[in-house]
Short mmCIF file of C-alpha atoms in Angstrom, two decimals:
data_model
loop_
_atom_site.label_atom_id
_atom_site.label_comp_id
_atom_site.label_asym_id
_atom_site.label_seq_id
_atom_site.Cartn_x
_atom_site.Cartn_y
_atom_site.Cartn_z
CA MET X 81 0.00 0.00 0.00
CA ARG X 82 2.81 2.39 0.90
CA THR X 83 4.59 1.46 -2.35
CA GLU X 84 1.47 2.34 -4.38
CA ASN X 85 1.18 5.71 -2.64
CA ASN X 86 4.82 6.46 -3.37
CA SER X 87 4.27 5.59 -7.02
CA ASN X 88 1.28 7.96 -7.25
CA LEU X 89 3.29 10.77 -5.65
CA ILE X 90 6.14 10.26 -8.10
CA ASN X 91 3.69 10.36 -11.06
CA THR X 92 2.13 13.57 -9.74
CA ILE X 93 5.53 15.23 -9.37
CA ARG X 94 6.52 14.05 -12.82
CA GLN X 95 3.33 15.48 -14.41
CA THR X 96 3.84 18.77 -12.58
CA LEU X 97 7.41 19.06 -13.83
CA VAL X 98 6.30 18.32 -17.40
CA ALA X 99 3.61 21.01 -17.20
CA VAL X 100 6.08 23.56 -15.81
CA ILE X 101 8.60 22.76 -18.55
CA ALA X 102 5.87 23.07 -21.21
CA VAL X 103 4.86 26.50 -19.90
CA LEU X 104 8.46 27.67 -19.87
CA LEU X 105 9.00 26.46 -23.44
CA ALA X 106 5.81 28.16 -24.62
CA THR X 107 6.84 31.42 -22.94
CA ALA X 108 10.28 31.24 -24.51
CA LEU X 109 8.80 30.63 -27.97
CA MET X 110 6.33 33.55 -27.60
CA THR X 111 9.12 35.85 -26.48
CA THR X 112 11.21 34.79 -29.47
CA PHE X 113 8.35 35.43 -31.90
CA SER X 114 7.63 38.81 -30.32
CA PHE X 115 11.28 39.76 -30.58
CA ASP X 116 11.35 38.66 -34.21
CA ALA X 117 8.21 40.70 -34.94
CA VAL X 118 9.65 43.80 -33.29
CA TYR X 119 12.94 43.27 -35.06
CA ALA X 120 11.15 42.84 -38.38
CA ALA X 121 9.11 46.02 -37.78
CA ASP X 122 12.23 47.94 -36.83
CA LYS X 123 13.96 46.57 -39.87
CA ALA X 124 11.03 47.59 -42.07
CA ASN X 125 11.02 51.08 -40.55
CA ALA X 126 14.75 51.34 -41.00
CA LYS X 127 14.31 50.25 -44.58
CA THR X 128 11.56 52.88 -45.06
CA LYS X 129 13.78 55.59 -43.62
CA ILE X 130 16.60 54.54 -45.87
CA THR X 131 14.36 54.89 -48.96
CA ILE X 132 13.67 58.57 -48.14
CA THR X 133 17.02 59.66 -49.41
CA GLU X 134 17.81 63.18 -50.51
CA PRO X 135 17.53 63.52 -54.28
CA LYS X 136 20.66 64.03 -56.30
CA ILE X 137 20.36 66.96 -58.67
CA GLN X 138 22.52 68.70 -61.21
CA ALA X 139 21.19 72.21 -60.60
CA GLY X 140 23.64 74.73 -59.18
CA SER X 141 21.41 75.27 -56.15
CA ALA X 142 17.95 74.19 -55.07
CA VAL X 143 15.48 74.26 -52.20
CA VAL X 144 12.15 72.73 -51.24
CA TYR X 145 10.37 75.24 -49.06
CA SER X 146 7.01 75.04 -47.31
CA ALA X 147 5.01 78.13 -48.18
CA SER X 148 2.49 77.00 -45.58
CA THR X 149 4.87 76.91 -42.62
CA SER X 150 8.16 78.55 -43.76
CA GLN X 151 10.01 75.26 -43.17
CA LEU X 152 13.12 74.64 -45.25
CA VAL X 153 12.54 71.01 -46.17
CA TYR X 154 15.47 70.51 -48.53
CA ALA X 155 18.50 72.65 -49.29
CA TYR X 156 21.38 72.39 -51.71
CA HIS X 157 23.69 75.41 -51.92
CA GLU X 158 20.65 77.42 -50.84
CA ASP X 159 22.70 80.56 -50.07
CA ARG X 160 24.69 80.63 -53.30
CA LYS X 161 24.25 84.05 -54.98
CA VAL X 162 23.37 83.86 -58.67
CA THR X 163 21.36 85.88 -61.15
CA PRO X 164 17.63 85.22 -60.55
CA GLY X 165 16.73 85.80 -64.20
CA ASP X 166 13.01 85.96 -64.95
CA LEU X 167 12.15 85.04 -61.35
CA THR X 168 12.89 88.72 -60.70
CA LYS X 169 9.53 89.50 -62.28
CA ILE X 170 7.71 87.95 -59.32
CA MET X 171 9.07 90.69 -57.07
CA THR X 172 8.27 93.24 -59.80
CA ALA X 173 4.63 92.11 -59.81
CA MET X 174 4.38 92.53 -56.03
CA ILE X 175 5.72 96.10 -56.18
CA VAL X 176 3.30 97.03 -58.98
CA ILE X 177 0.36 95.78 -56.91
CA ASP X 178 1.68 97.40 -53.72
CA ASN X 179 1.71 100.76 -55.53
CA MET X 180 -1.90 100.45 -56.69
CA HIS X 181 -4.52 102.58 -54.94
CA SER X 182 -7.36 100.09 -55.44
CA LYS X 183 -8.33 96.93 -57.27
CA LYS X 184 -9.90 99.06 -59.98
CA GLU X 185 -6.41 99.75 -61.31
CA PHE X 186 -6.23 96.22 -62.67
CA ASN X 187 -8.51 97.55 -65.41
CA ALA X 188 -6.40 100.66 -65.96
CA LYS X 189 -5.46 101.23 -69.62
CA ILE X 190 -1.74 101.75 -70.25
CA GLU X 191 -0.54 103.23 -73.52
CA VAL X 192 1.98 101.16 -75.44
CA THR X 193 5.15 103.06 -76.30
CA SER X 194 6.99 102.65 -79.59
CA ALA X 195 9.97 101.16 -77.71
CA ALA X 196 7.76 98.54 -76.06
CA ALA X 197 5.91 97.72 -79.28
CA SER X 198 9.16 97.12 -81.13
CA LYS X 199 10.52 95.04 -78.26
CA ASP X 200 7.54 92.66 -78.03
CA LYS X 201 5.42 91.93 -81.10
CA LYS X 202 2.66 90.45 -78.93
CA LEU X 203 1.85 93.93 -77.64
CA PRO X 204 -0.62 96.17 -79.49
CA ALA X 205 0.76 98.83 -81.82
CA ALA X 206 2.36 101.95 -80.40
CA GLY X 207 -0.25 104.43 -79.19
CA GLU X 208 -2.84 101.78 -78.40
CA THR X 209 -3.69 100.74 -74.85
CA VAL X 210 -3.59 97.50 -72.91
CA LYS X 211 -5.00 96.63 -69.48
CA LEU X 212 -2.66 96.49 -66.52
CA SER X 213 -3.90 92.96 -65.71
CA LYS X 214 -2.97 91.83 -69.22
CA LEU X 215 0.53 93.28 -68.84
CA LEU X 216 0.96 91.38 -65.57
CA GLU X 217 0.00 88.18 -67.36
CA MET X 218 2.40 88.86 -70.23
CA MET X 219 5.19 89.57 -67.75
CA LEU X 220 4.70 86.55 -65.46
CA VAL X 221 3.60 83.93 -67.95
CA GLY X 222 5.20 85.17 -71.15
CA GLY X 223 8.31 86.66 -69.56
CA SER X 224 7.83 89.88 -71.54
CA ASP X 225 10.46 92.50 -70.73
CA ALA X 226 8.48 95.10 -72.70
CA ALA X 227 5.40 94.52 -70.54
CA THR X 228 7.64 94.85 -67.48
CA ASP X 229 8.95 98.21 -68.70
CA LEU X 230 5.39 99.51 -69.22
CA LEU X 231 4.34 98.40 -65.75
CA VAL X 232 7.38 100.03 -64.13
CA SER X 233 6.75 103.32 -65.97
CA TYR X 234 3.10 103.24 -64.90
CA SER X 235 3.87 102.33 -61.28
CA THR X 236 6.62 104.85 -60.40
CA SER X 237 8.30 107.96 -61.67
CA SER X 238 11.56 106.19 -62.54
CA LEU X 239 13.24 102.81 -62.73
CA GLU X 240 15.60 103.84 -59.93
CA THR X 241 12.66 104.49 -57.60
CA PHE X 242 11.08 101.18 -58.54
CA VAL X 243 14.29 99.22 -57.93
CA ASN X 244 14.68 100.93 -54.55
CA GLN X 245 11.20 99.72 -53.67
CA MET X 246 12.15 96.19 -54.73
CA ASN X 247 15.19 96.20 -52.46
CA ALA X 248 13.18 97.70 -49.59
CA LYS X 249 10.62 94.93 -49.99
CA ALA X 250 13.36 92.30 -50.03
CA SER X 251 14.79 93.73 -46.82
CA SER X 252 11.37 93.89 -45.12
CA ILE X 253 10.72 90.18 -45.66
CA GLY X 254 14.15 89.23 -44.35
CA LEU X 255 16.09 88.37 -47.52
CA MET X 256 19.81 88.37 -46.79
CA ASP X 257 21.24 87.27 -50.15
CA THR X 258 19.21 89.34 -52.61
CA GLN X 259 19.85 92.59 -54.40
CA PHE X 260 18.06 94.07 -57.41
CA ALA X 261 19.39 96.41 -60.07
CA ASN X 262 16.57 96.10 -62.61
CA ALA X 263 12.97 94.91 -62.82
CA THR X 264 13.22 92.52 -65.77
CA GLY X 265 15.86 90.10 -64.54
CA ALA X 266 18.41 91.14 -67.14
CA TYR X 267 21.93 90.05 -66.23
CA SER X 268 23.81 92.44 -64.01
CA THR X 269 26.72 91.97 -61.63
CA ARG X 270 24.76 94.09 -59.14
CA GLN X 271 21.69 91.85 -59.27
CA TYR X 272 21.65 88.51 -57.48
CA SER X 273 19.60 86.23 -55.28
CA SER X 274 19.70 82.73 -53.82
CA ALA X 275 17.48 79.68 -54.08
CA TYR X 276 16.30 80.19 -50.51
CA ASP X 277 15.51 83.88 -51.02
CA CYS X 278 13.66 83.12 -54.26
CA ALA X 279 11.50 80.58 -52.41
CA VAL X 280 10.60 83.18 -49.77
CA ILE X 281 9.74 85.67 -52.55
CA VAL X 282 7.41 83.07 -54.07
CA GLN X 283 5.84 82.41 -50.66
CA TYR X 284 4.97 86.09 -50.25
CA ALA X 285 3.86 86.46 -53.88
CA LEU X 286 1.37 83.60 -53.52
CA ARG X 287 -0.42 85.70 -50.90
CA TYR X 288 -1.26 88.12 -53.71
CA GLU X 289 -4.34 86.55 -55.25
CA PRO X 290 -3.84 88.12 -58.73
CA ILE X 291 -0.24 86.86 -58.93
CA LYS X 292 -1.24 83.38 -57.77
CA LYS X 293 -4.04 83.16 -60.33
CA ILE X 294 -1.75 84.26 -63.16
CA LEU X 295 1.00 81.81 -62.23
CA MET X 296 -1.58 79.01 -62.07
CA THR X 297 -2.49 79.68 -65.71
CA ALA X 298 1.08 78.98 -66.83
CA LYS X 299 1.60 75.83 -68.84
CA ASN X 300 3.30 73.25 -66.63
CA ASP X 301 5.59 70.93 -68.57
CA ILE X 302 6.27 68.84 -65.46
CA GLU X 303 3.95 65.89 -64.95
CA TYR X 304 3.19 66.15 -61.26
CA GLY X 305 -0.42 65.80 -60.14
CA SER X 306 -0.47 68.45 -57.43
CA LEU X 307 1.65 71.03 -59.27
CA GLU X 308 -0.38 74.26 -59.40
CA GLY X 309 1.90 76.70 -61.18
CA SER X 310 5.41 77.37 -62.33
CA MET X 311 7.76 79.88 -63.90
CA GLN X 312 11.06 79.56 -65.65
CA GLY X 313 13.50 81.55 -67.70
CA MET X 314 16.74 80.99 -69.54
CA VAL X 315 19.95 82.55 -68.32
CA GLU X 316 23.01 83.24 -70.47
CA ASN X 317 23.64 79.57 -71.18
CA PRO X 318 20.78 78.19 -73.32
CA SER X 319 20.93 74.86 -71.49
CA SER X 320 20.71 76.54 -68.07
CA LEU X 321 17.59 78.07 -66.56
CA GLN X 322 16.04 79.35 -63.36
CA TYR X 323 12.94 77.44 -62.32
CA MET X 324 10.19 77.84 -59.74
CA GLY X 325 7.16 75.62 -59.16
CA PHE X 326 4.59 75.28 -56.40
CA ALA X 327 2.34 72.36 -55.53
CA SER X 328 -0.35 71.65 -52.95
CA GLU X 329 -1.27 68.36 -51.27
CA LYS X 330 -3.57 68.08 -48.25
CA ASP X 331 -3.48 71.90 -48.07
CA MET X 332 0.31 71.83 -47.63
CA GLN X 333 1.89 74.10 -50.23
CA LEU X 334 5.49 73.43 -51.23
CA VAL X 335 7.73 75.62 -53.38
CA VAL X 336 10.57 74.20 -55.44
CA VAL X 337 13.30 76.51 -56.69
CA MET X 338 16.20 75.37 -58.88
CA LEU X 339 18.77 77.89 -60.03
CA ASP X 340 21.20 77.16 -62.86
CA ALA X 341 19.14 74.04 -63.54
CA ASP X 342 19.90 71.65 -66.37
CA GLY X 343 17.19 71.97 -68.99
CA LYS X 344 17.37 68.28 -69.82
CA THR X 345 17.02 66.94 -66.29
CA ARG X 346 14.88 69.72 -64.80
CA GLN X 347 11.58 67.82 -65.04
CA LYS X 348 12.93 64.71 -63.34
CA GLU X 349 14.68 66.72 -60.64
CA ALA X 350 11.63 68.88 -59.89
CA LYS X 351 9.46 65.77 -59.44
CA SER X 352 12.01 64.09 -57.18
CA LEU X 353 12.31 67.25 -55.08
CA LEU X 354 8.54 67.48 -54.63
CA ASN X 355 8.24 63.78 -53.78
CA TYR X 356 11.00 64.14 -51.22
CA GLY X 357 9.47 67.32 -49.84
CA TYR X 358 6.06 65.78 -49.16
CA LYS X 359 7.66 62.83 -47.39
CA LYS X 360 9.78 65.04 -45.14
CA VAL X 361 7.68 68.14 -44.50
CA THR X 362 6.32 68.60 -40.98
CA MET X 363 2.53 68.84 -40.70
CA ASN X 364 1.47 70.17 -37.29
CA THR X 365 -2.17 71.09 -37.83
CA ILE X 366 -3.14 74.41 -36.23
CA VAL X 367 -6.56 74.96 -37.81
CA GLN X 368 -8.83 72.62 -39.72
CA ALA X 369 -10.26 73.33 -43.14
CA ASP X 370 -13.75 74.78 -43.54
CA LYS X 371 -13.76 76.35 -40.08
CA LYS X 372 -15.82 79.49 -39.53
CA VAL X 373 -13.53 82.06 -37.96
CA GLY X 374 -15.44 85.33 -38.21
CA LYS X 375 -17.33 87.65 -40.52
CA ALA X 376 -16.17 89.99 -43.26
CA LYS X 377 -17.69 93.40 -44.01
CA VAL X 378 -18.79 93.86 -47.63
CA ARG X 379 -19.62 97.30 -48.95
CA HIS X 380 -22.62 97.67 -51.30
CA GLY X 381 -23.62 94.06 -50.74
CA ALA X 382 -27.06 92.53 -50.35
CA ARG X 383 -25.43 91.11 -47.23
CA THR X 384 -22.83 93.29 -45.59
CA MET X 385 -21.60 90.82 -42.96
CA VAL X 386 -20.55 87.50 -44.48
CA PRO X 387 -19.23 84.41 -42.63
CA ALA X 388 -15.61 83.58 -43.52
CA TYR X 389 -14.22 80.05 -43.57
CA THR X 390 -10.72 78.62 -43.82
CA ALA X 391 -10.05 77.45 -47.38
CA GLY X 392 -7.81 74.63 -46.16
CA LYS X 393 -5.83 73.33 -43.22
CA GLY X 394 -3.32 75.55 -41.49
CA TYR X 395 0.01 74.10 -40.43
CA ALA X 396 2.95 75.27 -38.37
CA TYR X 397 6.55 74.09 -38.20
CA ILE X 398 7.83 74.08 -34.64
CA PRO X 399 11.61 73.65 -34.31
CA PRO X 400 12.74 70.67 -32.23
CA GLU X 401 13.89 72.98 -29.46
CA GLY X 402 10.58 74.88 -29.45
CA SER X 403 7.14 74.19 -27.97
CA GLU X 404 3.52 74.63 -29.05
CA THR X 405 3.24 77.70 -26.81
CA LEU X 406 5.25 79.58 -29.44
CA VAL X 407 2.34 79.32 -31.89
CA GLN X 408 -0.13 82.20 -32.12
CA THR X 409 -2.89 82.90 -34.63
CA GLN X 410 -4.63 86.00 -35.93
CA VAL X 411 -7.71 86.48 -38.11
CA VAL X 412 -7.37 89.40 -40.51
CA MET X 413 -10.35 90.48 -42.64
CA TYR X 414 -9.89 92.73 -45.65
CA ASP X 415 -11.46 96.15 -45.24
CA ASP X 416 -11.86 96.97 -48.95
CA LEU X 417 -14.37 94.28 -49.98
CA VAL X 418 -17.01 95.50 -52.43
CA ALA X 419 -19.93 93.50 -53.86
CA PRO X 420 -20.50 91.55 -56.00
CA LEU X 421 -18.44 88.64 -54.68
CA GLU X 422 -18.52 85.05 -55.89
CA VAL X 423 -18.36 81.82 -53.92
CA GLY X 424 -14.77 81.15 -52.93
CA SER X 425 -13.69 84.79 -53.02
CA LYS X 426 -10.85 85.53 -50.64
CA VAL X 427 -11.98 87.91 -47.89
CA GLY X 428 -9.10 87.65 -45.44
CA GLU X 429 -6.31 85.56 -43.97
CA TYR X 430 -5.84 83.27 -41.03
CA ARG X 431 -2.27 84.06 -40.00
CA ILE X 432 -0.04 81.68 -38.09
CA TYR X 433 2.89 83.01 -36.08
CA VAL X 434 5.72 81.10 -34.46
CA ALA X 435 7.67 83.10 -31.88
CA ASP X 436 5.91 86.28 -33.07
CA GLU X 437 7.10 85.75 -36.65
CA LEU X 438 4.62 85.20 -39.46
CA LYS X 439 5.24 81.70 -40.82
CA GLY X 440 2.13 80.84 -42.79
CA THR X 441 -1.32 81.93 -43.83
CA VAL X 442 -4.60 80.28 -44.76
CA ASP X 443 -7.01 81.99 -47.13
CA LEU X 444 -10.41 82.91 -45.71
CA VAL X 445 -13.21 82.53 -48.24
CA ILE X 446 -16.99 82.86 -48.46
CA LYS X 447 -19.41 80.04 -49.25
CA LYS X 448 -22.21 82.05 -50.87
CA ASP X 449 -22.40 84.68 -53.57
CA VAL X 450 -22.86 88.25 -52.42
CA GLY X 451 -24.87 90.32 -54.89
CA LYS X 452 -25.13 94.09 -55.03
CA GLY X 453 -27.35 95.65 -52.44
CA TRP X 454 -29.72 98.61 -52.36
CA PRO X 455 -28.40 102.17 -51.94
CA PRO X 456 -28.21 101.93 -48.11
CA SER X 457 -25.66 99.10 -48.55
CA TYR X 458 -23.06 101.74 -49.43
CA LEU X 459 -23.23 102.51 -45.70
CA TYR X 460 -22.90 98.78 -44.85
CA ILE X 461 -26.66 98.41 -44.30
CA SER X 462 -27.75 95.10 -45.81
CA ASN X 463 -30.97 94.57 -47.72
CA LEU X 464 -32.45 92.65 -44.78
CA ALA X 465 -31.42 95.41 -42.39
CA THR X 466 -32.96 97.95 -44.78
CA VAL X 467 -36.24 96.02 -44.84
CA LEU X 468 -36.20 95.72 -41.06
CA CYS X 469 -35.44 99.44 -40.74
CA VAL X 470 -38.30 100.33 -43.08
CA LEU X 471 -40.64 98.00 -41.21
CA GLY X 472 -39.43 99.49 -37.95
CA VAL X 473 -40.06 103.03 -39.20
CA LEU X 474 -43.50 102.04 -40.48
CA LEU X 475 -44.27 100.38 -37.15
CA ILE X 476 -43.14 103.48 -35.29
CA LEU X 477 -45.27 105.68 -37.58
CA TYR X 478 -48.20 103.33 -37.08
CA ILE X 479 -47.76 103.47 -33.32
CA ILE X 480 -47.46 107.28 -33.43
CA LEU X 481 -50.61 107.51 -35.55
CA ARG X 482 -52.45 105.11 -33.26
CA ILE X 483 -51.38 107.08 -30.21
CA GLY X 484 -52.48 110.31 -31.91
CA ALA X 485 -55.84 108.77 -32.85
CA TYR X 486 -56.26 107.45 -29.31
CA LYS X 487 -55.51 110.88 -27.82
CA ARG X 488 -57.96 112.55 -30.21
CA LYS X 489 -60.57 109.97 -29.31
CA ARG X 490 -60.01 110.59 -25.62
CA ARG X 491 -60.31 114.34 -26.15
CA ARG X 492 -63.59 113.79 -28.03
CA MET X 493 -64.85 111.52 -25.28
CA LYS X 494 -63.94 114.07 -22.64
CA GLU X 495 -65.68 116.79 -24.65
CA LEU X 496 -68.75 114.61 -25.06
CA LYS X 497 -68.80 113.83 -21.35
CA ARG X 498 -68.39 117.54 -20.53
CA GLN X 499 -71.19 118.51 -22.86
CA GLN X 500 -73.33 115.67 -21.49
CA LYS X 501 -72.73 116.94 -17.96
CA ILE X 502 -73.72 120.47 -19.04
CA ARG X 503 -76.88 119.18 -20.66
CA GLU X 504 -77.62 117.02 -17.65
CA ALA X 505 -77.12 120.00 -15.32
CA ALA X 506 -79.29 122.20 -17.52
CA ARG X 507 -81.98 119.51 -17.65
CA ARG X 508 -81.95 119.13 -13.89
CA GLN X 509 -82.12 122.90 -13.41
CA LEU X 510 -85.04 123.04 -15.79
CA GLU X 511 -86.83 120.28 -13.89
CA ILE X 512 -86.24 122.12 -10.62
CA GLU X 513 -87.65 125.36 -12.01
CA GLU X 514 -90.65 123.61 -13.49
CA ASP X 515 -91.25 121.88 -10.14
CA ARG X 516 -91.14 125.22 -8.36
CA LYS X 517 -93.61 126.73 -10.79
CA ARG X 518 -96.01 123.87 -10.18
CA ARG X 519 -95.84 124.43 -6.46
CA GLY X 520 -95.90 128.24 -6.76
CA TRP X 521 -92.55 128.44 -5.02
CA THR X 522 -90.68 131.55 -5.81
CA TYR X 523 -87.34 132.55 -4.49
CA HIS X 524 -86.98 135.98 -2.76
CA ASN X 525 -83.88 137.61 -1.44
#
């Protein structure tokens, strides 16, 4: 009996040991698989990181710059000073618009000089006129030096004054490697810029709606789905050119600038730079798209206070050593809006600052058309407000008339009551006298 009990105990211990060993083996295998999975994931991530390599280009200098956040995403000899060529005309366009008194000047007619007509056959004949907006298009899209000369002559008293304004503008937006000596981009040892500075110029120019629209009409010979606009111009060497392009994906706008680019490889290099840029750019969302952020005042509109919405997402680039507390925002509505306005019209900007420095903007647009209003709308009184005012005035007049009628009625009632009292008193006096006569009662002093 004791031997049987000992045998059972030994079997129990043996089974327990087998179970413990099985658990330990299973744990070891699971740990190994988990380690392999983590290692494989790390390896895959490492492989992904390795594939995001900086593109190799043949251009003399190049940058990929976020116009949305002012982040320098890619740089290659970004500070090298070279002639900006036709990219100069982007700054020229900004100065022309800055010198305008109102948007009506886009329709201003400028007379074509004989020098301009002979310089560019696409212009009308000497003595004829052309709209300022058309000259801007010819300058930015067609690269017309003659159109540039006409715009400069219209905008300021002299070329020297205009160039001074260009350099002042460059200084105000923080360009350190840029100097202008002419408005056309003609070669000069005193005129230079860098790829980085050119990208910043493009960033500021895209905030000018007319410039952005014109650049977006340019024919893009680079097959890139999100490319919105571009500009290029030859330098002295026919195979070398200065190139600028801007694209937008998920409301993130990137600018590519290549100076002294190779005409044969430019398309491939621009695409590789954009692909690299969208993989590397930082997207810290500050404001969502389609967010109502205020109301814009519209003069002479059927509605004079119109809700404004963000046209897209707003991002900010925060340096690694910085924090989100550095980010500040400001809503700025234009104060010169005049009806009619179409859906999507820009009415202001949502500005994003990092450390008190403007780094990006988001367009504020309207979602409904704003037609012309009635005459009171010139004083920012909408049609609805006008109707309400008229109804209010009519109601007040009605109340005044009703009060007047009520007072007149009360006066008539008082007069009737007074006259009734007089008649009643006279009647009673007559009854008293008649009663006295019947009784022969006479009154003696």
